[in-house]
C-alpha cells in the first residue's frame, strides 16, 4: 500500500492526500507537479526512475488506511 507522503521532497510544499498534482517514483519518492516539471524533468533524483501521477486513495479507505505523516525533505534538490 502506498504511503501517500505529505510533502514534496524538493520544496517541502504540503501535498493534500487527494491532490491531482502529486508525482511519485516506484520507490514512492514524492514531488509536487511544479518541481517535477521545472526542476526534475519528471525523473526521480534519488533513483533515476520516472515520476508518474500518484493515485488517490478513496476517502472511505483513509480512516482504516491513513496517509503517512512522515515528512521527507532534501533542500539540495532545488540546486540541481
mmCIF file with all atom_site columns, C-alpha atoms in Angstrom, residues 3 10 27 39 43 46 48 52 56-57 64 67 69 72 76:
data_model
loop_
_atom_site.group_PDB
_atom_site.id
_atom_site.type_symbol
_atom_site.label_atom_id
_atom_site.label_alt_id
_atom_site.label_comp_id
_atom_site.label_asym_id
_atom_site.label_entity_id
_atom_site.label_seq_id
_atom_site.pdbx_PDB_ins_code
_atom_site.Cartn_x
_atom_site.Cartn_y
_atom_site.Cartn_z
_atom_site.occupancy
_atom_site.B_iso_or_equiv
_atom_site.pdbx_formal_charge
_atom_site.auth_seq_id
_atom_site.auth_comp_id
_atom_site.auth_asym_id
_atom_site.auth_atom_id
_atom_site.pdbx_PDB_model_num
ATOM 1  C CA . UNK A 1 3  ? 2.418  5.690  1.992   1.00 0.00 ? 3  UNK A CA 1
ATOM 2  C CA . UNK A 1 10 ? 12.218 19.072 -3.235  1.00 0.00 ? 10 UNK A CA 1
ATOM 3  C CA . UNK A 1 27 ? 10.120 3.872  -4.536  1.00 0.00 ? 27 UNK A CA 1
ATOM 4  C CA . UNK A 1 39 ? 13.421 21.139 -11.814 1.00 0.00 ? 39 UNK A CA 1
ATOM 5  C CA . UNK A 1 43 ? 12.894 11.933 -13.371 1.00 0.00 ? 43 UNK A CA 1
ATOM 6  C CA . UNK A 1 46 ? 17.030 9.672  -5.928  1.00 0.00 ? 46 UNK A CA 1
ATOM 7  C CA . UNK A 1 48 ? 16.558 7.846  -11.692 1.00 0.00 ? 48 UNK A CA 1
ATOM 8  C CA . UNK A 1 52 ? 4.169  9.478  -12.503 1.00 0.00 ? 52 UNK A CA 1
ATOM 9  C CA . UNK A 1 56 ? -5.756 8.970  -4.968  1.00 0.00 ? 56 UNK A CA 1
ATOM 10 C CA . UNK A 1 57 ? -6.931 6.692  -2.184  1.00 0.00 ? 57 UNK A CA 1
ATOM 11 C CA . UNK A 1 64 ? -8.541 2.471  8.015   1.00 0.00 ? 64 UNK A CA 1
ATOM 12 C CA . UNK A 1 67 ? -1.758 8.714  4.691   1.00 0.00 ? 67 UNK A CA 1
ATOM 13 C CA . UNK A 1 69 ? 2.652  11.946 8.341   1.00 0.00 ? 69 UNK A CA 1
ATOM 14 C CA . UNK A 1 72 ? 10.991 13.783 3.782   1.00 0.00 ? 72 UNK A CA 1
ATOM 15 C CA . UNK A 1 76 ? 19.686 20.356 -2.040  1.00 0.00 ? 76 UNK A CA 1
#
